[in-house]
């Protein structure tokens, strides 16, 4: 069964990619979508067998690498963490495939698109089923490749190419740290197998190694290198700049990246390596600080964006920060719970925004929308459900998982827990504000769209709406159904040995005993955010413009995303271009070519050109040259040749 779950998407990708012209556009769409639906159904079966039936197992596929002490088998590690990720990846991916049948119906390259989608899914499945760090790195790089192909799918657009390259390059920075972490793990443990590394981790507590004259903690170094990889894939603060630009890809791609693949890889990595992180308080502190900062930073930027997809993109970035805070304080199950629920409502919001863009003739600027509710009632209802789930409305999926993260930050025992709790509550307020701002600017008030656009506006077909209905059910009920298993009384049995918590880590129990004001704070700030958004965009729609004009510096600061792109362009891009140009012009051109092949060739050509001038074709010139030669010989023999 597990082989089918993993390899069905790969088979679909190969068939659609290499034989798309043979089976046709419909054949490519239906084949890949059918394989993903089958894989999703089997994933739910696996979750019930593993998570509720405790049938964990390891499936050996083949021996992969055998080189000296390095022995790596290709195997599937099937435990509760893997089963949850299989459900998330395949459920969302199958719905995205079905949705894309309608959304990409007019694209001339449908087989290529569906092949890339299935390849993306396969790479993520390889990542979450990995039994060792090298196999995980294979899937890790696979999702990086697939994201590059999908973000730049419309390669005729320069902006899409630039976004794809940006995502690829920024992720290489994090991947470099991940690779160094794997090297360090093999150096310390003589293995990259999870079981061997995790079993030997306790023996490395307090061990150090010499680096540039300093004694550095072994486990902390390994954990920080692994987290560097997680920061790149999950778009955490400082390595986040690629994520908003990834909106250049088709909207279904955005939904897949932000809800189920790519960005969830970093969260999965830290959760999988909980036996390592749990033994390094310094690494946990860094994870908490970065996560809280990301949650706050992305929420502040989201309030000023005007592109409907960018608002949701920064929302993803912020919610990922929540997950890393939970990981940082040792609440690994809560982090995965939020990842699980977030997949439903974030995919719902992205696909809902795609429905709006589809109806608005590819318009994405919310300033050119408004008043769409009478025309898109079904889409409005679906996005409303996604919005209330994201903002944590009581009894929705986000209410259970996001509130649990905030409560975990409150009871966390590391030094940054208070900092994280404060920023998460502020981020919850901003999340409510920008989410309702999106709803009000898009669907309510007076329309700001042109008469031509409004004349063509229409509701999406059922092939696009049905996936929204299914995701809406998950957004409403996933929390109610699964909270008891992820973070409740059945949590210990559900996770079993998939996640590790040290003996003193009772955070899941402690969150149930926080003060009432802590439990109420997310709801209070959610209501305040709704009221502020209603006042600014329904009651007094002139207020936002006045505030932006009065506080233009702050507004531009948020609109330009804290100027990270400009700073990085000045510090890294321009300097890299200058260095490249210098070595190209001076190093390669002047030095190597000038004194190397081109220099020698130029001298030979110069000399031969001079010799050619001697060949005039006149007999008296040759006779004169011979006369000079004879005179030179006679002179030589008279003075030097005869003794």
Coordinates of C-alpha atoms in Angstrom, one line a residue:
X1 CA 0.0 0.0 0.0
X2 CA 2.7 2.5 0.9
X3 CA 4.5 1.9 -2.4
X4 CA 1.4 2.8 -4.2
X5 CA 0.9 6.0 -2.1
X6 CA 4.4 7.2 -2.9
X7 CA 4.8 6.0 -6.5
X8 CA 1.4 6.6 -8.1
X9 CA 2.1 10.4 -8.4
X10 CA 5.5 9.6 -9.9
X11 CA 3.9 7.3 -12.5
X12 CA 1.4 10.0 -13.3
X13 CA 4.2 12.6 -13.7
X14 CA 6.2 10.4 -16.0
X15 CA 3.2 9.4 -18.2
X16 CA 1.9 13.0 -18.5
X17 CA 5.4 14.4 -19.0
X18 CA 6.7 12.1 -21.7
X19 CA 3.5 10.8 -23.3
X20 CA 1.2 13.9 -22.9
X21 CA 0.9 14.4 -26.6
X22 CA -0.1 10.7 -27.0
X23 CA -2.8 10.6 -24.4
X24 CA -3.9 14.1 -24.9
X25 CA -4.7 17.0 -22.5
X26 CA -7.8 15.3 -21.0
X27 CA -5.9 12.0 -20.6
X28 CA -3.1 13.8 -18.8
X29 CA -5.5 15.7 -16.5
X30 CA -7.6 12.7 -15.6
X31 CA -4.8 10.2 -15.2
X32 CA -2.7 12.3 -12.8
X33 CA -5.8 13.5 -10.9
X34 CA -7.1 9.9 -10.6
X35 CA -3.7 8.6 -9.3
X36 CA -3.6 11.4 -6.7
X37 CA -7.2 10.7 -5.5
X38 CA -6.2 7.0 -5.1
X39 CA -3.1 8.0 -3.2
X40 CA -5.1 10.3 -1.0
X41 CA -7.6 7.6 -0.1
X42 CA -4.8 5.2 0.7
X43 CA -3.2 7.9 2.9
X44 CA -6.3 8.2 5.0
X45 CA -6.4 4.4 5.4
X46 CA -2.7 4.6 6.5
X47 CA -3.5 7.3 9.1
X48 CA -6.2 5.2 10.7
X49 CA -4.0 2.1 10.6
X50 CA -0.9 3.9 12.0
X51 CA -2.3 6.7 14.1
X52 CA -5.3 4.9 15.6
X53 CA -4.2 1.3 15.1
X54 CA -0.5 1.8 16.1
X55 CA 0.7 -0.3 13.1
X56 CA 4.0 1.5 12.6
X57 CA 6.4 -0.2 10.2
X58 CA 9.4 0.3 8.0
X59 CA 9.2 -0.7 4.4
X60 CA 12.5 -1.5 2.7
X61 CA 12.6 -0.6 -1.0
X62 CA 16.2 -1.3 -2.0
X63 CA 19.8 -0.8 -0.9
X64 CA 20.9 2.6 -2.2
X65 CA 24.4 3.4 -1.2
X66 CA 27.2 1.2 0.2
X67 CA 30.6 3.0 0.5
X68 CA 32.8 2.2 3.4
X69 CA 31.1 3.1 6.6
X70 CA 28.3 4.8 4.7
X71 CA 25.4 2.3 4.4
X72 CA 22.1 3.8 3.1
X73 CA 18.9 1.9 2.4
X74 CA 16.0 3.3 0.5
X75 CA 13.1 2.7 2.9
X76 CA 9.8 4.2 4.0
X77 CA 9.5 5.1 7.7
X78 CA 5.8 4.8 8.5
X79 CA 4.8 6.2 11.8
X80 CA 2.1 8.7 12.9
X81 CA 4.1 11.7 11.8
X82 CA 4.5 10.3 8.4
X83 CA 0.9 9.2 8.2
X84 CA -0.3 12.7 9.1
X85 CA 2.0 14.3 6.4
X86 CA 0.8 11.7 3.8
X87 CA -2.8 12.8 4.5
X88 CA -1.9 16.5 4.2
X89 CA 0.2 16.2 1.1
X90 CA -2.0 13.8 -0.9
X91 CA -5.4 15.3 0.2
X92 CA -4.5 18.8 -0.8
X93 CA -2.6 17.8 -3.9
X94 CA -5.5 15.7 -5.2
X95 CA -7.9 18.6 -4.7
X96 CA -5.5 21.0 -6.4
X97 CA -5.2 18.6 -9.3
X98 CA -9.0 18.4 -9.7
X99 CA -9.3 22.2 -9.3
X100 CA -6.7 22.7 -12.0
X101 CA -8.8 20.8 -14.5
X102 CA -11.0 23.9 -14.6
X103 CA -8.5 26.6 -13.8
X104 CA -6.0 25.6 -16.4
X105 CA -8.6 24.6 -19.0
X106 CA -7.4 27.3 -21.5
X107 CA -3.7 26.8 -21.0
X108 CA -2.0 25.2 -24.0
X109 CA 0.5 23.2 -21.9
X110 CA -1.7 21.2 -19.6
X111 CA 0.2 17.9 -19.8
X112 CA 3.4 19.7 -18.7
X113 CA 1.6 21.4 -15.8
X114 CA 0.0 18.3 -14.4
X115 CA 3.2 16.4 -14.8
X116 CA 5.0 19.1 -12.7
X117 CA 2.2 19.0 -10.1
X118 CA 2.5 15.2 -9.7
X119 CA 6.3 15.4 -9.6
X120 CA 6.1 18.0 -6.8
X121 CA 3.8 15.7 -4.9
X122 CA 6.1 12.7 -5.4
X123 CA 9.1 14.7 -4.1
X124 CA 7.3 15.7 -1.0
X125 CA 6.2 12.2 -0.4
X126 CA 9.8 11.0 -0.7
X127 CA 10.7 13.6 1.9
X128 CA 8.1 12.7 4.5
X129 CA 8.5 8.9 4.2
X130 CA 12.3 9.1 4.4
X131 CA 14.2 6.8 6.9
X132 CA 17.5 8.7 6.8
X133 CA 18.8 12.2 6.2
X134 CA 20.2 11.5 2.7
X135 CA 16.9 10.2 1.5
X136 CA 15.2 13.2 3.0
X137 CA 17.7 15.5 1.2
X138 CA 16.7 13.8 -2.1
X139 CA 13.0 14.7 -1.5
X140 CA 14.2 18.1 -0.1
X141 CA 15.9 19.0 -3.4
X142 CA 13.1 17.4 -5.4
X143 CA 10.5 19.9 -4.1
X144 CA 13.0 22.7 -4.7
X145 CA 13.3 21.6 -8.4
X146 CA 9.6 21.1 -8.8
X147 CA 8.8 24.5 -7.2
X148 CA 11.3 26.1 -9.7
X149 CA 9.5 24.5 -12.6
X150 CA 6.0 25.4 -11.4
X151 CA 6.7 29.0 -10.2
X152 CA 8.3 29.7 -13.6
X153 CA 5.7 27.6 -15.5
X154 CA 4.6 30.7 -17.5
X155 CA 8.2 31.1 -18.7
X156 CA 7.3 33.7 -21.3
X157 CA 6.8 36.2 -18.4
X158 CA 10.1 37.7 -17.2
X159 CA 8.6 38.2 -13.7
X160 CA 7.8 34.4 -13.5
X161 CA 11.4 33.5 -14.5
X162 CA 12.8 35.9 -12.0
X163 CA 10.6 34.6 -9.2
X164 CA 11.6 31.0 -10.0
X165 CA 15.3 31.8 -9.9
X166 CA 14.9 33.8 -6.7
X167 CA 13.1 30.8 -5.0
X168 CA 15.8 28.4 -6.2
X169 CA 18.7 30.6 -5.1
X170 CA 17.3 31.6 -1.7
X171 CA 16.6 28.0 -0.9
X172 CA 20.1 27.0 -1.9
X173 CA 21.3 29.1 1.1
X174 CA 19.2 27.0 3.5
X175 CA 20.0 23.8 1.7
X176 CA 23.7 24.5 2.2
X177 CA 23.1 24.6 5.9
X178 CA 21.1 21.4 5.8
X179 CA 23.8 19.6 3.8
X180 CA 26.5 20.7 6.3
X181 CA 24.2 19.4 9.1
X182 CA 24.1 16.0 7.4
X183 CA 27.9 16.0 7.0
X184 CA 28.2 16.8 10.7
X185 CA 25.7 14.0 11.7
X186 CA 27.7 11.4 9.7
X187 CA 31.0 12.7 11.2
X188 CA 29.6 12.4 14.8
X189 CA 27.4 9.3 14.6
X190 CA 29.0 7.4 11.6
X191 CA 25.5 7.0 10.2
X192 CA 22.7 9.0 8.6
X193 CA 19.9 6.6 9.6
X194 CA 17.3 8.2 11.9
X195 CA 17.2 5.4 14.4
X196 CA 21.0 5.3 14.9
X197 CA 21.3 9.0 15.1
X198 CA 18.4 9.5 17.6
X199 CA 19.6 6.6 19.8
X200 CA 23.1 8.1 20.0
X201 CA 22.0 11.7 20.6
X202 CA 21.9 11.4 24.4
X203 CA 25.5 10.4 24.4
X204 CA 26.5 13.6 22.7
X205 CA 24.9 15.9 25.3
X206 CA 27.6 18.4 26.5
X207 CA 30.1 17.2 23.9
X208 CA 32.0 20.0 22.0
X209 CA 34.4 20.4 19.1
X210 CA 37.0 23.0 18.3
X211 CA 36.0 25.6 15.7
X212 CA 38.3 28.5 15.1
X213 CA 39.6 28.3 18.6
X214 CA 36.2 28.0 20.2
X215 CA 34.6 25.0 21.9
X216 CA 31.2 24.6 20.2
X217 CA 28.4 22.3 21.3
X218 CA 28.0 19.4 19.0
X219 CA 24.2 19.0 19.2
X220 CA 23.5 22.7 19.1
X221 CA 25.6 23.1 15.9
X222 CA 23.9 20.2 14.2
X223 CA 20.4 21.4 15.2
X224 CA 21.1 25.0 14.0
X225 CA 22.5 23.7 10.6
X226 CA 19.3 21.6 10.2
X227 CA 17.2 24.6 11.2
X228 CA 19.0 26.7 8.6
X229 CA 17.6 24.3 6.0
X230 CA 14.2 24.6 7.6
X231 CA 14.3 28.4 7.5
X232 CA 14.9 28.3 3.7
X233 CA 12.2 25.8 2.8
X234 CA 9.6 27.2 5.3
X235 CA 10.4 30.9 4.5
X236 CA 11.3 32.0 7.9
X237 CA 12.6 35.5 8.7
X238 CA 15.7 36.5 6.7
X239 CA 15.1 33.6 4.2
X240 CA 11.5 34.5 3.5
X241 CA 11.9 36.7 0.5
X242 CA 11.2 34.0 -2.1
X243 CA 7.7 33.1 -0.8
X244 CA 5.7 36.2 -1.9
X245 CA 7.3 36.2 -5.3
X246 CA 6.3 32.6 -5.8
X247 CA 2.8 34.0 -6.5
X248 CA 4.0 34.4 -10.1
X249 CA 3.1 30.8 -10.7
X250 CA -0.5 29.6 -11.4
X251 CA -2.8 29.9 -8.4
X252 CA -3.1 26.1 -7.9
X253 CA 0.7 26.0 -7.5
X254 CA 0.5 28.7 -4.8
X255 CA -2.1 26.6 -3.0
X256 CA 0.1 23.4 -3.2
X257 CA 3.3 25.2 -2.1
X258 CA 1.7 27.1 0.8
X259 CA -0.7 24.4 2.1
X260 CA 0.9 21.0 1.7
X261 CA 4.3 20.9 0.2
X262 CA 7.5 23.0 0.2
X263 CA 6.9 25.3 3.2
X264 CA 5.7 22.5 5.4
X265 CA 9.0 20.6 4.8
X266 CA 10.9 22.7 7.3
X267 CA 8.3 22.1 10.0
X268 CA 8.4 18.4 9.3
X269 CA 12.2 18.4 9.5
X270 CA 12.3 19.9 13.0
X271 CA 9.5 17.7 14.2
X272 CA 11.2 14.6 12.9
X273 CA 14.4 15.6 14.6
X274 CA 12.8 16.3 17.9
X275 CA 15.1 13.8 19.6
X276 CA 18.0 16.1 18.6
X277 CA 16.3 19.5 19.2
X278 CA 14.9 18.4 22.6
X279 CA 18.5 18.0 23.9
X280 CA 19.7 21.5 22.8
X281 CA 18.1 24.3 24.7
X282 CA 20.1 26.9 22.7
X283 CA 18.8 25.6 19.4
X284 CA 15.2 25.6 20.7
X285 CA 15.7 29.2 21.8
X286 CA 16.7 30.2 18.3
X287 CA 13.8 28.3 16.7
X288 CA 11.4 30.1 19.1
X289 CA 12.8 33.6 18.4
X290 CA 12.9 33.1 14.6
X291 CA 9.4 31.7 14.6
X292 CA 7.9 34.5 16.7
X293 CA 9.7 37.2 14.7
X294 CA 8.4 35.7 11.4
X295 CA 4.8 35.5 12.7
X296 CA 4.9 39.2 13.6
X297 CA 6.9 40.4 10.6
X298 CA 4.7 38.7 8.0
X299 CA 1.5 39.8 9.7
X300 CA 2.6 43.5 9.6
X301 CA 3.4 43.2 5.9
X302 CA 0.1 41.5 5.1
X303 CA -1.9 44.5 6.3
X304 CA -0.5 46.7 3.5
X305 CA -0.5 44.4 0.5
X306 CA -3.0 44.9 -2.3
X307 CA -2.5 41.7 -4.3
X308 CA -5.0 39.2 -3.1
X309 CA -2.6 36.3 -3.4
X310 CA 0.2 38.2 -1.7
X311 CA -1.9 38.9 1.3
X312 CA -2.6 35.1 1.7
X313 CA 1.1 34.4 1.0
X314 CA 2.2 36.6 3.9
X315 CA -0.5 34.9 6.0
X316 CA 1.2 31.6 5.2
X317 CA 4.6 33.0 6.3
X318 CA 3.1 34.2 9.5
X319 CA 1.3 30.9 10.3
X320 CA 4.6 29.0 9.7
X321 CA 6.1 31.3 12.3
X322 CA 3.4 30.0 14.7
X323 CA 4.3 26.4 14.0
X324 CA 8.0 27.1 14.7
X325 CA 7.2 28.7 18.0
X326 CA 5.4 25.6 19.0
X327 CA 8.4 23.5 17.9
X328 CA 10.7 25.9 19.8
X329 CA 8.9 25.5 23.1
X330 CA 8.8 21.7 22.7
X331 CA 5.1 21.4 21.7
X332 CA 5.9 19.3 18.6
X333 CA 2.4 17.7 18.3
X334 CA 0.8 21.1 18.5
X335 CA 3.0 22.4 15.7
X336 CA 2.0 19.4 13.5
X337 CA -1.7 19.9 14.5
X338 CA -1.5 23.5 13.3
X339 CA 0.2 22.3 10.1
X340 CA -2.6 19.8 9.6
X341 CA -5.5 22.3 10.1
X342 CA -3.7 25.1 8.3
X343 CA -3.4 22.9 5.2
X344 CA -7.2 22.9 4.8
X345 CA -8.0 26.6 5.3
X346 CA -5.0 27.9 3.5
X347 CA -5.6 25.7 0.5
X348 CA -9.2 26.9 0.6
X349 CA -8.2 30.6 0.7
X350 CA -5.8 30.2 -2.2
X351 CA -8.1 28.2 -4.4
X352 CA -10.9 30.6 -3.4
X353 CA -8.7 33.6 -4.5
X354 CA -8.1 31.7 -7.7
X355 CA -11.8 31.5 -8.3
X356 CA -12.0 35.3 -7.8
X357 CA -9.1 35.8 -10.2
X358 CA -10.7 33.5 -12.7
X359 CA -14.0 35.4 -12.5
X360 CA -12.2 38.8 -12.7
X361 CA -10.3 38.0 -16.0
X362 CA -7.0 37.5 -14.2
X363 CA -7.3 40.6 -12.0
X364 CA -5.4 40.2 -8.7
X365 CA -5.4 43.8 -7.3
X366 CA -8.0 44.1 -4.6
X367 CA -8.2 47.9 -5.2
X368 CA -9.9 47.0 -8.5
X369 CA -12.4 44.6 -7.0
X370 CA -15.3 45.2 -4.5
X371 CA -19.0 44.4 -4.7
X372 CA -18.4 40.9 -5.9
X373 CA -20.7 39.2 -3.4
X374 CA -23.9 39.2 -5.5
X375 CA -22.0 37.6 -8.4
X376 CA -19.8 35.1 -6.6
X377 CA -21.9 33.9 -3.6
X378 CA -20.5 30.4 -3.6
X379 CA -16.9 31.6 -3.7
X380 CA -17.7 34.2 -1.0
X381 CA -19.1 31.5 1.3
X382 CA -16.0 29.3 0.8
X383 CA -13.6 32.2 1.4
X384 CA -15.7 33.2 4.5
X385 CA -15.2 29.8 5.9
X386 CA -11.4 29.9 5.2
X387 CA -11.2 33.4 6.8
X388 CA -13.0 32.4 10.0
X389 CA -10.8 29.3 10.3
X390 CA -7.6 31.3 9.8
X391 CA -8.6 34.0 12.3
X392 CA -9.5 31.3 14.9
X393 CA -13.3 31.7 15.1
X394 CA -14.6 29.3 17.9
X395 CA -14.9 25.7 16.9
X396 CA -13.3 26.0 13.5
X397 CA -10.0 24.2 12.8
X398 CA -7.9 27.2 13.3
X399 CA -9.5 27.9 16.7
X400 CA -8.2 24.6 18.2
X401 CA -4.7 24.6 16.7
X402 CA -3.7 28.3 16.7
X403 CA -5.0 28.9 20.2
X404 CA -3.0 25.8 21.3
X405 CA 0.1 27.3 19.9
X406 CA -0.4 30.6 21.7
X407 CA -1.1 28.8 25.0
X408 CA 2.0 26.7 24.5
X409 CA 4.1 29.8 24.0
X410 CA 2.6 31.2 27.3
X411 CA 3.6 28.1 29.3
X412 CA 6.9 27.5 27.5
X413 CA 10.0 27.3 29.6
X414 CA 12.7 28.8 27.4
X415 CA 13.9 32.4 27.7
X416 CA 12.0 33.5 24.5
X417 CA 8.6 32.1 25.5
X418 CA 7.3 35.4 26.8
X419 CA 8.6 37.3 23.7
X420 CA 6.9 34.7 21.5
X421 CA 3.6 34.8 23.3
X422 CA 3.4 38.6 23.0
X423 CA 4.2 38.6 19.3
X424 CA 1.8 35.8 18.5
X425 CA -1.1 37.6 20.2
X426 CA -0.3 40.8 18.2
X427 CA 0.1 38.7 15.0
X428 CA -3.4 37.2 15.7
X429 CA -4.9 40.7 15.8
X430 CA -3.1 41.6 12.6
X431 CA -4.2 38.3 11.0
X432 CA -7.8 39.1 11.8
X433 CA -7.5 42.6 10.4
X434 CA -5.9 41.7 7.1
X435 CA -8.1 38.7 6.5
X436 CA -11.3 40.7 6.9
X437 CA -9.7 43.5 5.0
X438 CA -9.3 41.0 2.1
X439 CA -13.0 39.9 2.4
X440 CA -14.3 43.5 2.6
X441 CA -12.2 44.9 -0.3
X442 CA -13.0 41.9 -2.5
X443 CA -16.6 41.1 -2.0
X444 CA -18.3 44.1 -0.3
X445 CA -18.7 47.9 -0.7
X446 CA -18.9 49.6 -4.1
X447 CA -17.3 47.8 -7.0
X448 CA -14.1 49.4 -8.3
X449 CA -13.8 47.1 -11.3
X450 CA -14.3 48.3 -14.8
X451 CA -17.6 47.8 -16.6
X452 CA -16.0 45.5 -19.1
X453 CA -14.6 43.2 -16.3
X454 CA -18.0 43.2 -14.5
X455 CA -19.8 42.3 -17.7
X456 CA -17.8 39.0 -17.9
X457 CA -17.8 38.1 -14.2
X458 CA -19.1 34.6 -13.5
X459 CA -19.0 31.9 -10.9
X460 CA -16.5 29.1 -11.3
X461 CA -17.5 25.7 -12.7
X462 CA -18.2 22.8 -10.3
X463 CA -14.9 21.2 -11.1
X464 CA -13.3 24.2 -9.3
X465 CA -16.0 24.5 -6.6
X466 CA -16.2 20.9 -5.4
X467 CA -12.6 21.0 -4.1
X468 CA -13.5 24.1 -2.2
X469 CA -16.5 22.4 -0.6
X470 CA -14.3 19.5 0.6
X471 CA -11.6 21.9 2.0
X472 CA -14.3 23.9 3.7
X473 CA -15.4 20.8 5.6
X474 CA -11.8 20.3 6.7
X475 CA -11.6 23.9 7.7
X476 CA -14.7 23.6 9.9
X477 CA -14.4 20.2 11.4
X478 CA -10.7 19.0 11.4
X479 CA -10.1 20.7 14.7
X480 CA -13.2 19.2 16.5
X481 CA -12.5 15.7 15.2
X482 CA -8.7 15.5 15.7
X483 CA -7.9 17.8 18.6
X484 CA -8.2 15.1 21.2
X485 CA -5.7 13.0 19.3
X486 CA -3.2 15.7 18.4
X487 CA -3.1 17.7 21.6
X488 CA -5.7 16.1 23.9
X489 CA -6.0 13.1 26.2
X490 CA -5.2 10.6 23.5
X491 CA -2.1 12.5 22.4
X492 CA 0.4 10.1 23.9
X493 CA -1.0 7.0 22.3
X494 CA -1.6 8.8 19.0
X495 CA 1.9 10.0 18.5
X496 CA 3.6 7.0 20.2
X497 CA 7.3 7.3 19.4
X498 CA 6.9 9.4 16.3
X499 CA 7.7 12.6 18.4
X500 CA 10.1 12.8 21.3
X501 CA 9.7 14.8 24.4
X502 CA 12.1 14.8 27.3
X503 CA 11.0 13.6 30.7
X504 CA 10.5 17.2 32.0
X505 CA 8.5 18.4 29.0
X506 CA 4.9 18.4 30.0
X507 CA 3.8 21.3 27.9
X508 CA 0.8 19.5 26.3
X509 CA -0.6 18.9 29.7
X510 CA 0.2 22.5 30.9
X511 CA -1.7 24.2 28.1
X512 CA -4.9 22.9 29.6
X513 CA -4.3 24.8 32.8
X514 CA -3.5 28.3 31.6
X515 CA -5.3 31.4 33.0
X516 CA -8.7 32.3 31.4
X517 CA -7.3 35.6 30.1
X518 CA -4.7 33.6 28.1
X519 CA -7.4 31.4 26.6
X520 CA -9.5 34.5 25.8
X521 CA -6.8 36.7 24.3
X522 CA -6.9 35.2 20.8
X523 CA -10.7 35.6 20.6
X524 CA -10.5 39.2 21.9
X525 CA -7.9 40.3 19.4
X526 CA -9.8 38.4 16.6
X527 CA -12.9 40.5 17.4
X528 CA -10.9 43.7 17.6
X529 CA -9.3 43.0 14.2
X530 CA -12.7 42.4 12.6
X531 CA -14.1 45.6 14.1
X532 CA -11.2 47.6 12.9
X533 CA -11.3 46.1 9.4
X534 CA -15.1 46.7 9.2
X535 CA -14.7 50.3 10.3
X536 CA -11.9 51.1 7.8
X537 CA -13.3 49.3 4.7
X538 CA -17.1 49.3 5.2
X539 CA -18.1 52.1 7.6
X540 CA -15.4 54.6 6.6
X541 CA -13.6 53.5 3.5
X542 CA -11.8 56.8 3.2
X543 CA -9.9 56.2 6.4
X544 CA -7.2 53.9 5.1
X545 CA -6.1 56.4 2.5
X546 CA -5.9 59.2 5.0
X547 CA -3.9 57.0 7.4
X548 CA -1.5 56.0 4.6
X549 CA -1.1 59.7 3.6
X550 CA -0.5 60.9 7.2
X551 CA 2.0 58.1 8.0
X552 CA 3.5 57.6 4.6
X553 CA 6.9 56.4 5.9
X554 CA 5.3 53.6 7.9
X555 CA 2.9 52.7 5.1
X556 CA 5.7 52.5 2.5
X557 CA 7.8 50.5 5.0
X558 CA 5.1 47.9 5.2
X559 CA 4.1 48.1 1.6
X560 CA 7.7 47.5 0.6
X561 CA 8.0 44.5 3.0
X562 CA 10.4 46.1 5.4
X563 CA 12.7 46.8 2.3
X564 CA 14.3 43.4 2.6
X565 CA 14.4 43.0 -1.2
X566 CA 16.1 46.3 -1.6
X567 CA 18.6 45.6 1.2
X568 CA 19.4 42.2 -0.2
X569 CA 19.8 43.6 -3.7
X570 CA 22.2 46.2 -2.4
X571 CA 24.2 43.9 -0.1
X572 CA 24.3 40.7 -2.1
X573 CA 22.9 40.9 -5.7
X574 CA 24.8 44.1 -6.8
X575 CA 28.0 43.0 -5.1
X576 CA 27.7 39.5 -6.7
X577 CA 27.1 41.1 -10.1
X578 CA 30.1 43.5 -9.6
X579 CA 32.4 40.6 -8.6
X580 CA 31.1 38.5 -11.5
X581 CA 31.6 41.4 -14.0
X582 CA 35.1 42.1 -12.6
X583 CA 36.2 38.4 -13.0
X584 CA 34.6 38.3 -16.4
X585 CA 36.1 41.5 -17.8
X586 CA 39.4 41.6 -16.0
X587 CA 40.0 38.0 -14.9
X588 CA 38.7 36.1 -17.9
X589 CA 38.9 38.7 -20.6
X590 CA 42.0 40.7 -19.8
X591 CA 44.1 38.2 -17.9
X592 CA 43.2 34.7 -19.1
X593 CA 42.2 35.5 -22.7
X594 CA 44.6 38.4 -23.0
X595 CA 47.7 36.5 -22.0
X596 CA 46.4 33.0 -22.7
X597 CA 44.8 31.6 -25.9
X598 CA 43.6 34.9 -27.3
X599 CA 47.0 36.6 -26.6
X600 CA 49.1 33.8 -28.3
X601 CA 46.7 33.7 -31.2
X602 CA 46.8 37.4 -31.6
X603 CA 50.6 37.4 -31.6
X604 CA 50.7 34.6 -34.2
X605 CA 48.3 36.5 -36.4
X606 CA 50.3 39.7 -36.0
X607 CA 53.6 38.1 -36.9
X608 CA 52.1 36.3 -39.9
X609 CA 50.6 39.5 -41.1
X610 CA 54.0 41.1 -41.0
X611 CA 55.6 38.2 -42.8
X612 CA 52.9 38.3 -45.5
X613 CA 53.9 41.9 -46.3
X614 CA 57.2 40.6 -47.4
X615 CA 55.6 38.5 -50.2
X616 CA 55.1 41.4 -52.7
X617 CA 55.3 39.3 -55.9
X618 CA 58.0 41.5 -57.5
X619 CA 61.1 39.6 -58.8
X620 CA 63.5 42.5 -58.1
X621 CA 62.4 42.5 -54.4
X622 CA 63.2 38.8 -54.1
X623 CA 66.6 39.3 -56.0
X624 CA 67.4 42.2 -53.6
X625 CA 66.6 40.0 -50.6
X626 CA 68.8 37.2 -52.0
X627 CA 71.6 39.7 -52.5
X628 CA 71.3 40.9 -48.9
X629 CA 71.4 37.2 -47.8
X630 CA 74.5 36.5 -49.8
X631 CA 76.2 39.6 -48.5
X632 CA 75.3 38.6 -44.9
X633 CA 76.8 35.1 -45.4
X634 CA 80.0 36.4 -46.9
X635 CA 80.3 38.9 -44.0
X636 CA 79.7 36.2 -41.4
X637 CA 82.3 33.8 -42.8
X638 CA 84.9 36.6 -43.3
X639 CA 84.7 37.8 -39.7
X640 CA 83.4 34.8 -37.6
X641 CA 83.3 31.7 -39.7
X642 CA 87.1 31.5 -40.7
X643 CA 89.8 31.2 -38.1

